[in-house]
C-alpha cells in the first residue's frame, strides 16, 4: 500500500480523497491546511491549497515527498526540506459534480526518476492519462487552459446574460456549444472557426454591436479583431 496524505479540504482535495478511497493500492488520510501541528507520516504528501498558501504550508511539512497540485506554480514554490514534486490535474473541479479521473490528464513532475515513477503509479491508481511535464511546460498549459476553460465559460455567462435580457432560453444554445466542443476533436480550432468575423460580414457585426451594452461591445470588438487577424 502507498500511504497518501492530502492537505486541504477544497474542491481538488475533496475529489482526490474520494477517488483514493476507492483505490486498492492507496491508503489515504486527509487533514485541513490549518491543522499542521501533528502531521501524519506518508509516502507522499499532496498539498491541495491555494497557490498563495503553497510556500507556507509546505515549509511546515517534513515528510519524504511533498507535491502541490497547482498548474500555475513552479515546483520551486515548495519550501519543504525534502523531495519535491507536482501532481497537477488539468481539469475543472466543482463541488457536487462527480469527476471521472480516467478522462483527466495528470501532469507530473519530480526532482528524480524514482519519485517520478511513484507519482505515475499513484496517478494510475485512480486514472489512466499521465504526462511528464516540467514547470515551464505546465505554466504554458495552465495559460492555455484559462483560455479554453475560464475565458470560454465567461463567454457562456455573457451569452446567458443576453438570452435572459431578451427573454429567450439559454438552453437553445446548448447543442451549438456541444457541437463546437466536439468539432475540434477532428478539426483544428482554426479550421473549425465560423461566424460573421471570419466572413467579415460588416452588416451583421454592426447589428450585433447595436444590441449589446458597452462592456459587451468591447469584448465583441476585441474578439472579432482577433479572429480576423488569425485568419488573414
C-alpha positions as a LaTeX table, in Angstrom:
\begin{tabular}{lrrr}
\hline
Residue & $x$ (\AA) & $y$ (\AA) & $z$ (\AA) \\
\hline
Unk1 & 0.00 & 0.00 & 0.00 \\
Unk2 & 1.12 & 3.54 & $-0.77$ \\
Unk3 & 0.31 & 6.00 & 2.01 \\
Unk4 & $-1.00$ & 9.36 & 0.81 \\
Unk5 & $-1.58$ & 12.42 & 2.96 \\
Unk6 & $-3.89$ & 15.05 & 1.48 \\
Unk7 & $-3.56$ & 18.56 & 2.87 \\
Unk8 & $-6.60$ & 20.70 & 2.12 \\
Unk9 & $-10.38$ & 20.46 & 2.08 \\
Unk10 & $-11.25$ & 22.33 & $-1.14$ \\
Unk11 & $-12.63$ & 21.06 & $-4.45$ \\
Unk12 & $-9.45$ & 19.35 & $-5.67$ \\
Unk13 & $-8.65$ & 17.73 & $-2.32$ \\
Unk14 & $-12.24$ & 16.53 & $-1.87$ \\
Unk15 & $-12.39$ & 14.87 & $-5.30$ \\
Unk16 & $-8.94$ & 13.32 & $-4.84$ \\
Unk17 & $-9.83$ & 11.97 & $-1.42$ \\
Unk18 & $-12.99$ & 10.33 & $-2.76$ \\
Unk19 & $-11.04$ & 8.74 & $-5.62$ \\
Unk20 & $-8.18$ & 7.49 & $-3.43$ \\
Unk21 & $-10.64$ & 5.85 & $-1.02$ \\
Unk22 & $-11.72$ & 3.58 & $-3.89$ \\
Unk23 & $-8.14$ & 2.66 & $-4.92$ \\
Unk24 & $-6.96$ & $-0.75$ & $-3.71$ \\
Unk25 & $-3.29$ & 0.27 & $-3.58$ \\
Unk26 & $-3.72$ & 3.57 & $-1.71$ \\
Unk27 & $-4.12$ & 4.33 & 1.99 \\
Unk28 & $-5.25$ & 7.95 & 2.24 \\
Unk29 & $-5.54$ & 10.45 & 5.10 \\
Unk30 & $-6.88$ & 13.98 & 4.78 \\
Unk31 & $-6.20$ & 16.97 & 7.02 \\
Unk32 & $-7.04$ & 20.66 & 6.89 \\
Unk33 & $-4.20$ & 23.01 & 5.96 \\
Unk34 & $-4.78$ & 24.83 & 9.25 \\
Unk35 & $-4.19$ & 21.67 & 11.30 \\
Unk36 & $-0.45$ & 21.21 & 10.83 \\
Unk37 & 0.63 & 20.69 & 14.44 \\
Unk38 & 0.66 & 16.89 & 14.12 \\
Unk39 & 1.31 & 15.85 & 10.54 \\
Unk40 & 0.87 & 12.12 & 9.79 \\
Unk41 & 3.76 & 10.37 & 8.05 \\
Unk42 & 3.12 & 9.32 & 4.44 \\
Unk43 & 4.93 & 8.11 & 1.34 \\
Unk44 & 3.64 & 11.18 & $-0.47$ \\
Unk45 & 2.05 & 14.37 & 0.83 \\
Unk46 & $-0.21$ & 16.16 & $-1.65$ \\
Unk47 & $-0.83$ & 19.82 & $-0.87$ \\
Unk48 & $-4.12$ & 20.92 & $-2.45$ \\
Unk49 & $-4.35$ & 24.51 & $-1.25$ \\
Unk50 & $-4.50$ & 27.96 & $-2.86$ \\
Unk51 & $-1.41$ & 29.00 & $-4.83$ \\
Unk52 & $-0.56$ & 31.72 & $-2.31$ \\
Unk53 & $-0.53$ & 29.21 & 0.56 \\
Unk54 & 1.76 & 26.59 & $-1.03$ \\
Unk55 & 5.04 & 28.02 & 0.28 \\
Unk56 & 3.86 & 28.48 & 3.86 \\
Unk57 & 2.09 & 25.12 & 4.14 \\
Unk58 & 4.93 & 23.14 & 2.53 \\
Unk59 & 7.51 & 24.74 & 4.83 \\
Unk60 & 5.81 & 23.06 & 7.80 \\
Unk61 & 5.94 & 19.52 & 6.37 \\
Unk62 & 8.92 & 17.19 & 6.82 \\
Unk63 & 7.59 & 14.10 & 5.03 \\
Unk64 & 9.83 & 12.48 & 2.39 \\
Unk65 & 7.99 & 13.66 & $-0.75$ \\
Unk66 & 5.77 & 16.74 & $-0.86$ \\
Unk67 & 3.92 & 17.80 & $-4.02$ \\
Unk68 & 1.45 & 20.54 & $-4.89$ \\
Unk69 & $-1.49$ & 20.39 & $-7.33$ \\
Unk70 & $-1.19$ & 23.84 & $-8.90$ \\
Unk71 & $-0.98$ & 24.42 & $-12.63$ \\
Unk72 & 0.30 & 27.96 & $-12.28$ \\
Unk73 & 3.08 & 27.45 & $-9.71$ \\
Unk74 & 6.62 & 26.18 & $-10.22$ \\
Unk75 & 7.98 & 23.20 & $-8.31$ \\
Unk76 & 10.24 & 25.75 & $-6.59$ \\
Unk77 & 7.23 & 27.21 & $-4.76$ \\
Unk78 & 7.53 & 24.23 & $-2.41$ \\
Unk79 & 9.62 & 25.14 & 0.65 \\
Unk80 & 9.87 & 21.74 & 2.35 \\
Unk81 & 13.38 & 20.42 & 3.03 \\
Unk82 & 12.96 & 17.01 & 1.39 \\
Unk83 & 11.92 & 15.82 & $-2.08$ \\
Unk84 & 9.52 & 17.91 & $-4.16$ \\
Unk85 & 7.09 & 17.33 & $-7.00$ \\
Unk86 & 3.90 & 18.40 & $-8.76$ \\
Unk87 & 0.67 & 16.41 & $-9.11$ \\
Unk88 & $-1.36$ & 18.65 & $-11.43$ \\
Unk89 & $-4.68$ & 17.50 & $-12.87$ \\
Unk90 & $-5.70$ & 19.51 & $-15.91$ \\
Unk91 & $-9.42$ & 19.62 & $-15.26$ \\
Unk92 & $-12.04$ & 21.89 & $-13.74$ \\
Unk93 & $-13.33$ & 20.73 & $-10.35$ \\
Unk94 & $-16.64$ & 21.78 & $-8.79$ \\
Unk95 & $-18.28$ & 20.53 & $-5.62$ \\
Unk96 & $-21.29$ & 18.35 & $-6.33$ \\
Unk97 & $-20.05$ & 17.45 & $-9.84$ \\
Unk98 & $-18.53$ & 13.97 & $-9.99$ \\
Unk99 & $-15.19$ & 13.62 & $-11.83$ \\
Unk100 & $-14.20$ & 10.62 & $-13.94$ \\
Unk101 & $-10.44$ & 10.57 & $-13.35$ \\
Unk102 & $-9.96$ & 8.19 & $-16.30$ \\
Unk103 & $-10.58$ & 11.23 & $-18.50$ \\
Unk104 & $-8.32$ & 13.58 & $-16.52$ \\
Unk105 & $-4.73$ & 14.26 & $-17.71$ \\
Unk106 & $-2.24$ & 14.03 & $-14.82$ \\
Unk107 & 0.73 & 16.35 & $-15.44$ \\
Unk108 & 3.54 & 15.11 & $-13.19$ \\
Unk109 & 6.92 & 16.49 & $-12.19$ \\
Unk110 & 9.53 & 15.27 & $-9.72$ \\
Unk111 & 13.15 & 16.02 & $-8.92$ \\
Unk112 & 14.30 & 12.42 & $-9.51$ \\
Unk113 & 13.30 & 9.36 & $-11.53$ \\
Unk114 & 12.17 & 7.29 & $-8.52$ \\
Unk115 & 9.74 & 9.95 & $-7.37$ \\
Unk116 & 8.52 & 10.46 & $-10.95$ \\
Unk117 & 7.70 & 6.75 & $-11.10$ \\
Unk118 & 5.89 & 6.95 & $-7.75$ \\
Unk119 & 3.77 & 9.87 & $-8.92$ \\
Unk120 & 2.92 & 7.96 & $-12.09$ \\
Unk121 & 1.91 & 4.90 & $-10.05$ \\
Unk122 & $-0.30$ & 6.96 & $-7.74$ \\
Unk123 & $-1.96$ & 8.75 & $-10.66$ \\
Unk124 & $-2.66$ & 5.45 & $-12.42$ \\
Unk125 & $-4.28$ & 4.06 & $-9.26$ \\
Unk126 & $-7.20$ & 6.44 & $-9.96$ \\
Unk127 & $-6.77$ & 7.41 & $-13.63$ \\
Unk128 & $-5.18$ & 6.50 & $-16.95$ \\
Unk129 & $-3.56$ & 9.50 & $-18.62$ \\
Unk130 & $-0.18$ & 10.60 & $-17.22$ \\
Unk131 & 2.31 & 13.05 & $-18.70$ \\
Unk132 & 5.78 & 14.13 & $-17.59$ \\
Unk133 & 5.55 & 17.92 & $-17.68$ \\
Unk134 & 8.10 & 20.37 & $-16.27$ \\
Unk135 & 7.29 & 23.71 & $-14.63$ \\
Unk136 & 7.66 & 25.83 & $-17.79$ \\
Unk137 & 5.52 & 23.46 & $-19.86$ \\
Unk138 & 2.92 & 23.34 & $-17.11$ \\
Unk139 & 2.79 & 27.14 & $-16.98$ \\
Unk140 & 2.04 & 27.21 & $-20.72$ \\
Unk141 & $-0.62$ & 24.51 & $-20.35$ \\
Unk142 & $-2.22$ & 26.44 & $-17.49$ \\
Unk143 & $-2.45$ & 29.64 & $-19.54$ \\
Unk144 & $-3.91$ & 27.69 & $-22.45$ \\
Unk145 & $-6.40$ & 26.10 & $-20.05$ \\
Unk146 & $-7.52$ & 29.54 & $-18.84$ \\
Unk147 & $-8.34$ & 30.47 & $-22.44$ \\
Unk148 & $-10.23$ & 27.29 & $-23.32$ \\
Unk149 & $-11.99$ & 26.91 & $-19.95$ \\
Unk150 & $-12.24$ & 30.04 & $-17.77$ \\
Unk151 & $-12.48$ & 32.60 & $-20.56$ \\
Unk152 & $-14.81$ & 30.40 & $-22.58$ \\
Unk153 & $-17.07$ & 29.90 & $-19.57$ \\
Unk154 & $-17.16$ & 33.68 & $-19.07$ \\
Unk155 & $-18.37$ & 33.98 & $-22.66$ \\
Unk156 & $-21.10$ & 31.44 & $-21.82$ \\
Unk157 & $-22.05$ & 33.75 & $-18.95$ \\
Unk158 & $-22.29$ & 36.74 & $-21.32$ \\
Unk159 & $-24.36$ & 34.66 & $-23.73$ \\
Unk160 & $-26.65$ & 33.69 & $-20.87$ \\
Unk161 & $-27.00$ & 37.36 & $-19.85$ \\
Unk162 & $-28.01$ & 38.31 & $-23.40$ \\
Unk163 & $-30.57$ & 35.49 & $-23.52$ \\
Unk164 & $-32.01$ & 36.48 & $-20.15$ \\
Unk165 & $-32.30$ & 40.14 & $-21.15$ \\
Unk166 & $-34.18$ & 39.26 & $-24.32$ \\
Unk167 & $-36.29$ & 36.52 & $-22.72$ \\
Unk168 & $-35.03$ & 33.55 & $-24.73$ \\
Unk169 & $-33.91$ & 30.28 & $-23.08$ \\
Unk170 & $-30.14$ & 29.76 & $-22.88$ \\
Unk171 & $-30.72$ & 26.02 & $-23.38$ \\
Unk172 & $-31.36$ & 26.71 & $-27.06$ \\
Unk173 & $-27.59$ & 27.30 & $-27.37$ \\
Unk174 & $-26.54$ & 24.03 & $-25.71$ \\
Unk175 & $-26.45$ & 21.89 & $-28.90$ \\
Unk176 & $-24.26$ & 24.55 & $-30.53$ \\
Unk177 & $-21.90$ & 24.59 & $-27.54$ \\
Unk178 & $-21.60$ & 20.80 & $-27.59$ \\
Unk179 & $-21.06$ & 20.64 & $-31.36$ \\
Unk180 & $-18.32$ & 23.30 & $-31.22$ \\
Unk181 & $-16.53$ & 21.42 & $-28.43$ \\
Unk182 & $-16.74$ & 18.06 & $-30.22$ \\
Unk183 & $-15.74$ & 19.51 & $-33.61$ \\
Unk184 & $-12.17$ & 20.28 & $-32.51$ \\
Unk185 & $-11.55$ & 16.57 & $-31.90$ \\
Unk186 & $-11.39$ & 16.16 & $-35.69$ \\
Unk187 & $-10.59$ & 19.69 & $-36.89$ \\
Unk188 & $-8.01$ & 22.23 & $-35.77$ \\
Unk189 & $-9.61$ & 25.21 & $-33.95$ \\
Unk190 & $-8.52$ & 27.47 & $-36.83$ \\
Unk191 & $-10.29$ & 25.32 & $-39.42$ \\
Unk192 & $-13.37$ & 24.98 & $-37.21$ \\
Unk193 & $-13.83$ & 28.76 & $-36.89$ \\
Unk194 & $-17.08$ & 30.07 & $-38.37$ \\
Unk195 & $-19.22$ & 33.18 & $-37.95$ \\
Unk196 & $-19.54$ & 36.80 & $-39.11$ \\
Unk197 & $-15.96$ & 37.74 & $-38.08$ \\
Unk198 & $-14.47$ & 35.11 & $-40.43$ \\
Unk199 & $-16.86$ & 36.11 & $-43.20$ \\
Unk200 & $-16.20$ & 39.82 & $-42.49$ \\
Unk201 & $-19.93$ & 40.38 & $-42.56$ \\
Unk202 & $-19.96$ & 44.07 & $-41.59$ \\
Unk203 & $-23.75$ & 44.44 & $-41.56$ \\
Unk204 & $-24.27$ & 41.52 & $-39.15$ \\
Unk205 & $-21.41$ & 42.69 & $-36.92$ \\
Unk206 & $-22.99$ & 46.18 & $-36.72$ \\
Unk207 & $-26.39$ & 44.71 & $-35.88$ \\
Unk208 & $-24.80$ & 42.67 & $-33.08$ \\
Unk209 & $-22.97$ & 45.68 & $-31.66$ \\
Unk210 & $-26.20$ & 47.73 & $-31.67$ \\
Unk211 & $-27.79$ & 45.03 & $-29.49$ \\
Unk212 & $-25.04$ & 44.91 & $-26.87$ \\
Unk213 & $-24.15$ & 47.10 & $-23.88$ \\
Unk214 & $-20.82$ & 48.94 & $-23.79$ \\
Unk215 & $-18.85$ & 46.24 & $-21.94$ \\
Unk216 & $-20.19$ & 43.52 & $-24.23$ \\
Unk217 & $-19.35$ & 45.65 & $-27.27$ \\
Unk218 & $-15.74$ & 45.98 & $-26.09$ \\
Unk219 & $-15.34$ & 42.20 & $-25.81$ \\
Unk220 & $-17.16$ & 41.58 & $-29.11$ \\
Unk221 & $-14.87$ & 44.03 & $-30.99$ \\
Unk222 & $-11.71$ & 42.59 & $-29.40$ \\
Unk223 & $-12.62$ & 39.00 & $-30.27$ \\
Unk224 & $-13.77$ & 39.95 & $-33.77$ \\
Unk225 & $-10.42$ & 41.65 & $-34.47$ \\
Unk226 & $-8.53$ & 38.68 & $-33.02$ \\
Unk227 & $-10.45$ & 36.21 & $-35.21$ \\
Unk228 & $-9.95$ & 38.31 & $-38.33$ \\
Unk229 & $-6.23$ & 38.73 & $-37.63$ \\
Unk230 & $-5.81$ & 34.98 & $-37.16$ \\
Unk231 & $-7.39$ & 34.05 & $-40.49$ \\
Unk232 & $-5.71$ & 36.67 & $-42.68$ \\
\hline
\end{tabular}
